[in-house]
CSV table of C-alpha atoms in Angstrom, one decimal:
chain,number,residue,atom,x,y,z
A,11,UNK,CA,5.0,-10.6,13.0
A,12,UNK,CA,6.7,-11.7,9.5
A,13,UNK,CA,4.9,-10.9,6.5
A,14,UNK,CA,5.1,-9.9,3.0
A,15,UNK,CA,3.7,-6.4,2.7
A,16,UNK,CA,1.7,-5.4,-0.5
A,17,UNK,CA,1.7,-1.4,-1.4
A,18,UNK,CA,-1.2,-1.1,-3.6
A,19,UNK,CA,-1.3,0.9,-6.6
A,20,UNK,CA,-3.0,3.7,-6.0
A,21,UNK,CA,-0.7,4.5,-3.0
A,22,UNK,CA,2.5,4.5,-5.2
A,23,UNK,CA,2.3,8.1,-5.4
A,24,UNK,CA,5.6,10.0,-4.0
A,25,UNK,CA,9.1,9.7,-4.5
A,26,UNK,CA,10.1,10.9,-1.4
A,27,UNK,CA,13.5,10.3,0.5
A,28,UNK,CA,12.7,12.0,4.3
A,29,UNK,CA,10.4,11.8,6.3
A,30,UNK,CA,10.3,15.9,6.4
A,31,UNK,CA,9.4,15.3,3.3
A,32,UNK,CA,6.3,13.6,3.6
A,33,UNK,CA,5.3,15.7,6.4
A,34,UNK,CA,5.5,19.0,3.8
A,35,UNK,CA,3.4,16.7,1.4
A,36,UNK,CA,0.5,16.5,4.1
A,37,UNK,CA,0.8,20.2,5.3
A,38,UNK,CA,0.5,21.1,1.0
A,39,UNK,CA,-1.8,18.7,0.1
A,40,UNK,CA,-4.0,19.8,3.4
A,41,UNK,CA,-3.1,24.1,2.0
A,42,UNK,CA,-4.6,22.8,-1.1
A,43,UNK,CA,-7.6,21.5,-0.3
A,44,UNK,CA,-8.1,24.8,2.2
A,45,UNK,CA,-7.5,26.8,-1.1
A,46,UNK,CA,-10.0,25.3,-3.0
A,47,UNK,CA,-12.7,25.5,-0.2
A,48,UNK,CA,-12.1,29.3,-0.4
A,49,UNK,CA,-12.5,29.5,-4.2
A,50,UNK,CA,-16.1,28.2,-4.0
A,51,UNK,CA,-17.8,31.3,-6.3
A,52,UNK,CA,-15.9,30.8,-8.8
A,53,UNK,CA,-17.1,27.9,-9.9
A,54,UNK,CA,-20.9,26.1,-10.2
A,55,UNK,CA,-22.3,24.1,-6.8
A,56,UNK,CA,-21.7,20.6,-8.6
A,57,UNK,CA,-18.2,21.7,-9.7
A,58,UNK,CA,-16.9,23.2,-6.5
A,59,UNK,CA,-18.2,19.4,-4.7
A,60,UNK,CA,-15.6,17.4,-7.1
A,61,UNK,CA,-13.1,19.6,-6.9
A,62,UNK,CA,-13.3,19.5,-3.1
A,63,UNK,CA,-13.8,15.5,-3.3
A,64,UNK,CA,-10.3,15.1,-5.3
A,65,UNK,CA,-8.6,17.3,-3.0
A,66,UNK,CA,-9.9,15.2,-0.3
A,67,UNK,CA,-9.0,11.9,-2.0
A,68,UNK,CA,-5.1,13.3,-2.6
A,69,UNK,CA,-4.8,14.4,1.1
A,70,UNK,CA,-6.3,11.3,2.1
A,71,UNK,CA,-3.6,8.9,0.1
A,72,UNK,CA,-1.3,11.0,1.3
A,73,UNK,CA,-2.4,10.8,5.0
A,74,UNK,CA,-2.1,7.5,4.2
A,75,UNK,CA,1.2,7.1,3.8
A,76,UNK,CA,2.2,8.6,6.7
A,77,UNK,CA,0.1,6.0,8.6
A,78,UNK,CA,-2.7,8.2,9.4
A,79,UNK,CA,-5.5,6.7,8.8
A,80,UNK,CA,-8.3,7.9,11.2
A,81,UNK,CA,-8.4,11.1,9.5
A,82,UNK,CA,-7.8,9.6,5.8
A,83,UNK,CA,-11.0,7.3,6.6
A,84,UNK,CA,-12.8,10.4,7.0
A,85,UNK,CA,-12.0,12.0,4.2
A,86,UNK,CA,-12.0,9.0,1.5
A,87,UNK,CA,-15.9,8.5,3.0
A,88,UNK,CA,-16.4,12.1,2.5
A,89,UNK,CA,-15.3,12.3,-0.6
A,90,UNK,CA,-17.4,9.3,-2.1
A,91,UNK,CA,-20.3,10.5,-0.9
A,92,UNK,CA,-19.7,13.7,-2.7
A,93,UNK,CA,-19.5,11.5,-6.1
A,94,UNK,CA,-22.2,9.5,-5.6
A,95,UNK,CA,-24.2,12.6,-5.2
A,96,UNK,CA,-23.2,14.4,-8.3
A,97,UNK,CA,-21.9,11.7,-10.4
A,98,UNK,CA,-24.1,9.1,-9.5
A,99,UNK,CA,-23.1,5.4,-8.1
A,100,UNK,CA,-21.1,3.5,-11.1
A,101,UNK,CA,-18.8,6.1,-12.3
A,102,UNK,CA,-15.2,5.3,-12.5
A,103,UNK,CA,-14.3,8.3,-9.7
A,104,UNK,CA,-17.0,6.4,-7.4
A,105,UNK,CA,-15.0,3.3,-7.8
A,106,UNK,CA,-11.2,5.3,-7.0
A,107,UNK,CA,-13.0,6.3,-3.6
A,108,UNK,CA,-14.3,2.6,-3.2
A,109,UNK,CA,-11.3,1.2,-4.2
A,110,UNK,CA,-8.7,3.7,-1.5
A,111,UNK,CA,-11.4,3.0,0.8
A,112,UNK,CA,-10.8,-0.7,0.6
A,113,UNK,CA,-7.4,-0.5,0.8
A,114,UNK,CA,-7.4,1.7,3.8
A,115,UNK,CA,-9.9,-1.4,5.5
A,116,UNK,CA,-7.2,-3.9,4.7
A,117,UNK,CA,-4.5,-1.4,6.3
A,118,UNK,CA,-6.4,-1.5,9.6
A,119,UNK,CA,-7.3,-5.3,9.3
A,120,UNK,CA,-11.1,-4.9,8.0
A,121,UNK,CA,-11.0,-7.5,5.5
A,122,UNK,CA,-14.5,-8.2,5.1
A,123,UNK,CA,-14.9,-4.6,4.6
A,124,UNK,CA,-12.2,-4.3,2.4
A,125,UNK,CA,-13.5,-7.2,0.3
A,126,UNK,CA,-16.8,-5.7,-0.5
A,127,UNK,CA,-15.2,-2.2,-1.0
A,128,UNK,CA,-13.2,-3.9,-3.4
A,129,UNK,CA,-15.4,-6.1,-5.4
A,130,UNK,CA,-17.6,-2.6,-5.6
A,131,UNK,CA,-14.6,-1.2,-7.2
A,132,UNK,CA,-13.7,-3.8,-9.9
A,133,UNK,CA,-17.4,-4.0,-10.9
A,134,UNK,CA,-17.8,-0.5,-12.0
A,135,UNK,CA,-14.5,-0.5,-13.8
A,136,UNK,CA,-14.8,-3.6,-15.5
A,137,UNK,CA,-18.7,-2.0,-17.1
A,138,UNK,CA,-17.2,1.4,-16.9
A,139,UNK,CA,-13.5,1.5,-18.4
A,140,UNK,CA,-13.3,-2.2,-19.7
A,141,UNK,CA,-11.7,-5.4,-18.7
A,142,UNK,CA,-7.8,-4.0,-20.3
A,143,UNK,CA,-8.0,-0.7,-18.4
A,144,UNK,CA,-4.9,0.1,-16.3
A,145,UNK,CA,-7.7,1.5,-13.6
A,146,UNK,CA,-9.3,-2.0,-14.0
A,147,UNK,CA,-5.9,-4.0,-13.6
A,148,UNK,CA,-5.2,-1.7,-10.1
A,149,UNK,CA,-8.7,-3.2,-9.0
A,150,UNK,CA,-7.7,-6.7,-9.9
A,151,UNK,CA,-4.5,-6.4,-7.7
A,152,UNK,CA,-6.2,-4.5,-5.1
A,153,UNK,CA,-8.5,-7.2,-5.0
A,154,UNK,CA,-6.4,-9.9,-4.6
A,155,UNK,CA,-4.3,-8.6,-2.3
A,156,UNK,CA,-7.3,-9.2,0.0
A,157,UNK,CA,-8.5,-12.2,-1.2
A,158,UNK,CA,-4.6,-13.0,-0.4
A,159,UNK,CA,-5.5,-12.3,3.5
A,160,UNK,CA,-8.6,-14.2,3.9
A,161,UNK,CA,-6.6,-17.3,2.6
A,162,UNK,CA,-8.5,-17.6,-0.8
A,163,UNK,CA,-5.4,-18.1,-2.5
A,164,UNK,CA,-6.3,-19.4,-6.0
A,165,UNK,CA,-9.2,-16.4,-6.7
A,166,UNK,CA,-5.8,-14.2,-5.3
A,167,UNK,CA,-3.3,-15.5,-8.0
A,168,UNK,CA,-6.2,-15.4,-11.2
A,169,UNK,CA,-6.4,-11.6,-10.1
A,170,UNK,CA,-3.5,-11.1,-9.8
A,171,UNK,CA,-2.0,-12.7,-13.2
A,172,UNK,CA,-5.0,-10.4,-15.0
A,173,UNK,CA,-3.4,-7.3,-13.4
A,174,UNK,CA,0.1,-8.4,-14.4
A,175,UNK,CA,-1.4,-8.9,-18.2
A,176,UNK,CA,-2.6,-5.5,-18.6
A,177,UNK,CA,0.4,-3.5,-17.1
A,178,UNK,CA,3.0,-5.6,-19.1
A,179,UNK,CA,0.4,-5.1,-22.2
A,180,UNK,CA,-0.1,-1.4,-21.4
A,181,UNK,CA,3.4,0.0,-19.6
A,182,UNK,CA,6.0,-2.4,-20.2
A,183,UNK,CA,8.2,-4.8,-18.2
A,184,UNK,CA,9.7,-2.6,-16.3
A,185,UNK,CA,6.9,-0.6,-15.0
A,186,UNK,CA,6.7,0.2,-11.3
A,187,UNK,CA,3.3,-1.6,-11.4
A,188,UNK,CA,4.5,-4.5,-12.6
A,189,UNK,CA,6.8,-4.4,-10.1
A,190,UNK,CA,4.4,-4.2,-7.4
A,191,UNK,CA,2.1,-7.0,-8.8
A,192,UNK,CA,5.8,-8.6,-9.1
A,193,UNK,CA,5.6,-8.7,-4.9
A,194,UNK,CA,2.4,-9.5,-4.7
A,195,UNK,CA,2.5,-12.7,-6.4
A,196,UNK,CA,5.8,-13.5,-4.7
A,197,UNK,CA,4.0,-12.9,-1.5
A,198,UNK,CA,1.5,-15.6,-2.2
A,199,UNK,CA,3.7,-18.0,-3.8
A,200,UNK,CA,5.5,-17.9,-0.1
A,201,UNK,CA,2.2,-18.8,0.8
A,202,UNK,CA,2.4,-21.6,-1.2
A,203,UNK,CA,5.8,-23.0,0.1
A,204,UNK,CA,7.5,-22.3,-3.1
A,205,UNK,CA,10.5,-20.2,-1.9
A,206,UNK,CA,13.5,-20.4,-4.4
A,207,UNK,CA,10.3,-19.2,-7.1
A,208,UNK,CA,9.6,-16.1,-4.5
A,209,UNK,CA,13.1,-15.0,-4.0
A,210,UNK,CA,13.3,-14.4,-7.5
A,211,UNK,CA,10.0,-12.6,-7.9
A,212,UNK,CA,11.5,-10.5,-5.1
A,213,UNK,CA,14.5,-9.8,-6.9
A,214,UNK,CA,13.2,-9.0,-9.7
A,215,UNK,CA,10.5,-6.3,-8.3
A,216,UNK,CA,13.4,-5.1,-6.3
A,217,UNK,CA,15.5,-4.7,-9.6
A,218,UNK,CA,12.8,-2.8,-11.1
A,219,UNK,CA,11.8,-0.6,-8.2
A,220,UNK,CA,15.4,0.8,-8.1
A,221,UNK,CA,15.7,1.0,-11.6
A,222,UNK,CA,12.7,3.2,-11.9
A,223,UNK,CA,12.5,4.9,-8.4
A,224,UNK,CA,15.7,5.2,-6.9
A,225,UNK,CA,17.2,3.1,-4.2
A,226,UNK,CA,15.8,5.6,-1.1
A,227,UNK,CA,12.3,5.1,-2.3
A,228,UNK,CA,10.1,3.3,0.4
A,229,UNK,CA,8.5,0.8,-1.4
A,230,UNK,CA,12.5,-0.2,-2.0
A,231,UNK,CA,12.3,-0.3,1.6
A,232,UNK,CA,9.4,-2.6,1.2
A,233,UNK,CA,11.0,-5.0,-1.5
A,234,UNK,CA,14.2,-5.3,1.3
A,235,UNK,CA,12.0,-6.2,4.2
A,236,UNK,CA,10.8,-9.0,1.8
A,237,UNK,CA,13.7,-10.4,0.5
A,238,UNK,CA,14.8,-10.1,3.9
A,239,UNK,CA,11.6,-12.4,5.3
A,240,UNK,CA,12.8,-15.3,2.5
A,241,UNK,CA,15.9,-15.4,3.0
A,242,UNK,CA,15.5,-15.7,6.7
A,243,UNK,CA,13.1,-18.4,5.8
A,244,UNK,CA,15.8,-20.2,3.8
A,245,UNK,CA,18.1,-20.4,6.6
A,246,UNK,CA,20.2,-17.4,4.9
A,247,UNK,CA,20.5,-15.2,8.2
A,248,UNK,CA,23.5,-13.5,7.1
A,249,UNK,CA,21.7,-12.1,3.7
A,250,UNK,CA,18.4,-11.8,5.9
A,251,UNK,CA,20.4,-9.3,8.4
A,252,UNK,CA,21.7,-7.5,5.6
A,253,UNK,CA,18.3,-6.9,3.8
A,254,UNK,CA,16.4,-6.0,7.1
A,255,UNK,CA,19.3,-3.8,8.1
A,256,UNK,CA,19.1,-1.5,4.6
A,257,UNK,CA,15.2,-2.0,5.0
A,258,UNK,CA,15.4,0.0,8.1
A,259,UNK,CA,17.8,2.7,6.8
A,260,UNK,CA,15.8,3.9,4.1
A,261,UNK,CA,11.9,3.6,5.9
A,262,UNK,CA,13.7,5.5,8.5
A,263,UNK,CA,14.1,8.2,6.2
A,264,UNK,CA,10.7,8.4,4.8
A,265,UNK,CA,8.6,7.5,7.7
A,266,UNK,CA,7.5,8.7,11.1
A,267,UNK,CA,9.1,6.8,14.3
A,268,UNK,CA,5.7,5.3,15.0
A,269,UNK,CA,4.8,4.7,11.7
A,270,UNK,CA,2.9,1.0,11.2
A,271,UNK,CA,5.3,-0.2,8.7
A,272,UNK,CA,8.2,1.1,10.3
A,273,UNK,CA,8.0,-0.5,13.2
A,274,UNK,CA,6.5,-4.2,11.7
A,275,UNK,CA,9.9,-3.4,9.5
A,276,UNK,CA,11.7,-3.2,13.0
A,277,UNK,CA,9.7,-6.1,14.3
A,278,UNK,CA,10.8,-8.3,11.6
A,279,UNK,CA,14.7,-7.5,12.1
A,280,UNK,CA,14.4,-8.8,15.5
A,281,UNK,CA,12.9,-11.6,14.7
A,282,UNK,CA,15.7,-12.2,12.1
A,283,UNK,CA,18.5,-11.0,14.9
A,284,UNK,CA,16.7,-13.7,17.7
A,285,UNK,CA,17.7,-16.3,15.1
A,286,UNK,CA,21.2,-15.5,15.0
A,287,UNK,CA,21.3,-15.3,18.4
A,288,UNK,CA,21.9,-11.6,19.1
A,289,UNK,CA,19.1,-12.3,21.4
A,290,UNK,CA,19.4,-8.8,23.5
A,291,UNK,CA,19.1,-6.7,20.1
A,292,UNK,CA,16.5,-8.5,19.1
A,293,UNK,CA,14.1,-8.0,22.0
A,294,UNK,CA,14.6,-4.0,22.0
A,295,UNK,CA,13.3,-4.0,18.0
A,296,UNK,CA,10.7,-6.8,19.0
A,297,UNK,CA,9.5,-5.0,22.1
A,298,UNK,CA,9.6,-1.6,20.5
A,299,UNK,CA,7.6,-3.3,17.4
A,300,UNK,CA,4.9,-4.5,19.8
A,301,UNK,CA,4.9,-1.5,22.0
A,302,UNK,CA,4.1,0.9,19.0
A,303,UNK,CA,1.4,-1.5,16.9
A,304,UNK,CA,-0.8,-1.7,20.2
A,305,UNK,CA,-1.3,1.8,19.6
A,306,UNK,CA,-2.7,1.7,16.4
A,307,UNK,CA,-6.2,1.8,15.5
A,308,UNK,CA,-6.4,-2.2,14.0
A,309,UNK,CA,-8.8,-4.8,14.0
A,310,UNK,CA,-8.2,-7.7,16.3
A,311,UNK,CA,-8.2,-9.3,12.8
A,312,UNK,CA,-4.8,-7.9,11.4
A,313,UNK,CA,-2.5,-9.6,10.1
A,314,UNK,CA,1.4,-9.3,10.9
């Protein structure tokens, strides 16, 4: 059930505090994609297609981070085809498509999938935009974020320490990219055993993410969960407790109650709360955890 979770890039899109919130973003994002279906004469066949495709993509991503992800599949598929066919296949908005695609694959557990999608992605953006493109450097973390799942650690952390490069080169420090490239690596340096050098990745992401976000902002949420996981693996329950416990307030507020990372957020506390021995507590988070991921639409392959 413990892991460290990775938001990639071109998820980080919102700053949004409630969960009403996020359902208004869907319902506009969905108006505005209705909108421009209905504007179609005024505007040639080719250009009505990829203006249709990006309002696709945006309502996708946004789909997605409400955790809905049959329909977003649809729609990312959709609205690649629709590039490929007026664009052509190595464009830069063929490899956006590829790369949410991909990302979406490693959400449900598809890592295979995800893999290829990715690999796709960082090919055409390394010929396309350049090997010091931001666009390039989300590829390279996308990328090894996967290549983090299948266990290929080492081709994970030279992918990810490019994508760091460029965003410190490019945005700064103190960048919310940076930040999440921050949690990434930290995530596979836990991998590696090294856990006094992840606690401080994850402080530091977290310091930025706050800094630059706000402290209600759910990938906040995300860094707390984290810290939360390290602590707990460091024999520091009381800290753990206190991470997972804010974790849950804020990803309360932004997410939907059967929301994937919601409830692997819940699933995590009561793993923390069995190993303090608040065992009763612990089996109502761990059973609602459980109860709620079996309904989702992942491969037998996912990782939690």
């Amino acid at each position: 059930m413990a892991r460290s979770l990775q938001l990639p890039i071109e998820l980080e899109m919102f700053d949004l505090q409630t969960v009403l919130f996020g359902f208004v973003a869907v319902e506009l994002a969905r108006m505005n994609l209705k909108a421009i279906t209905n504007e179609a004469q005024n505007y040639s066949e080719n250009q009505q297609l990829l203006r249709s495709a990006t309002a696709m993509t945006r309502l996708a991503q946004v789909l997605c981070t409400q955790g809905e992800y049959t329909e977003a599949l649809m729609l990312y598929e959709q609205s690649l085809q629709i590039r490929i066919q007026v664009l052509g296949p190595e464009r830069p908005q063929v490899a956006e498509c590829l790369t949410n695609l991909g990302e979406l694959y490693r959400l449900r557990g598809s890592y295979d999938e995800a893999l290829t999608l990715q690999r796709r992605a960082l090919k055409i953006r390394e010929t396309s935009l350049g090997l010091s493109h931001p666009d390039t450097a989300t590829s390279y973390n996308n990328l090894g974020v996967v290549l983090q799942f299948k266990g290929m650690l080492d081709e994970a952390n030279s992918h990810f320490n490019k994508a760091v490069k460029i965003y410190e080169t490019v945005y700064g420090p103190n960048h919310s990219n940076v930040a999440s490239l921050l949690n990434n690596i930290a995530g596979l340096v836990r991998t590696q055993g090294d856990l006094p050098t992840t606690l401080q990745l994850y402080e530091r992401s977290l310091a930025i993410r706050e800094k630059v976000l706000g402290r209600q902002h759910p990938t906040v949420a995300e860094s707390l969960n984290n810290l939360a996981i390290v602590h707990s693996d460091l024999g520091h329950m009381t800290e753990a407790e206190s991470f997972s416990t804010q974790c849950i307030a804020i990803a309360s507020k932004f997410y939907a109650k059967d929301h994937p990372e919601l409830l692997n957020y819940k699933g995590n506390f009561g793993i923390i709360l069995k190993g303090i021995g608040k065992f009763q507590e612990a089996k109502t988070h761990i059973e609602e955890s459980l109860a709620g991921l079996r309904l989702k639409d992942f491969s037998s392959s996912h990782v939690w």
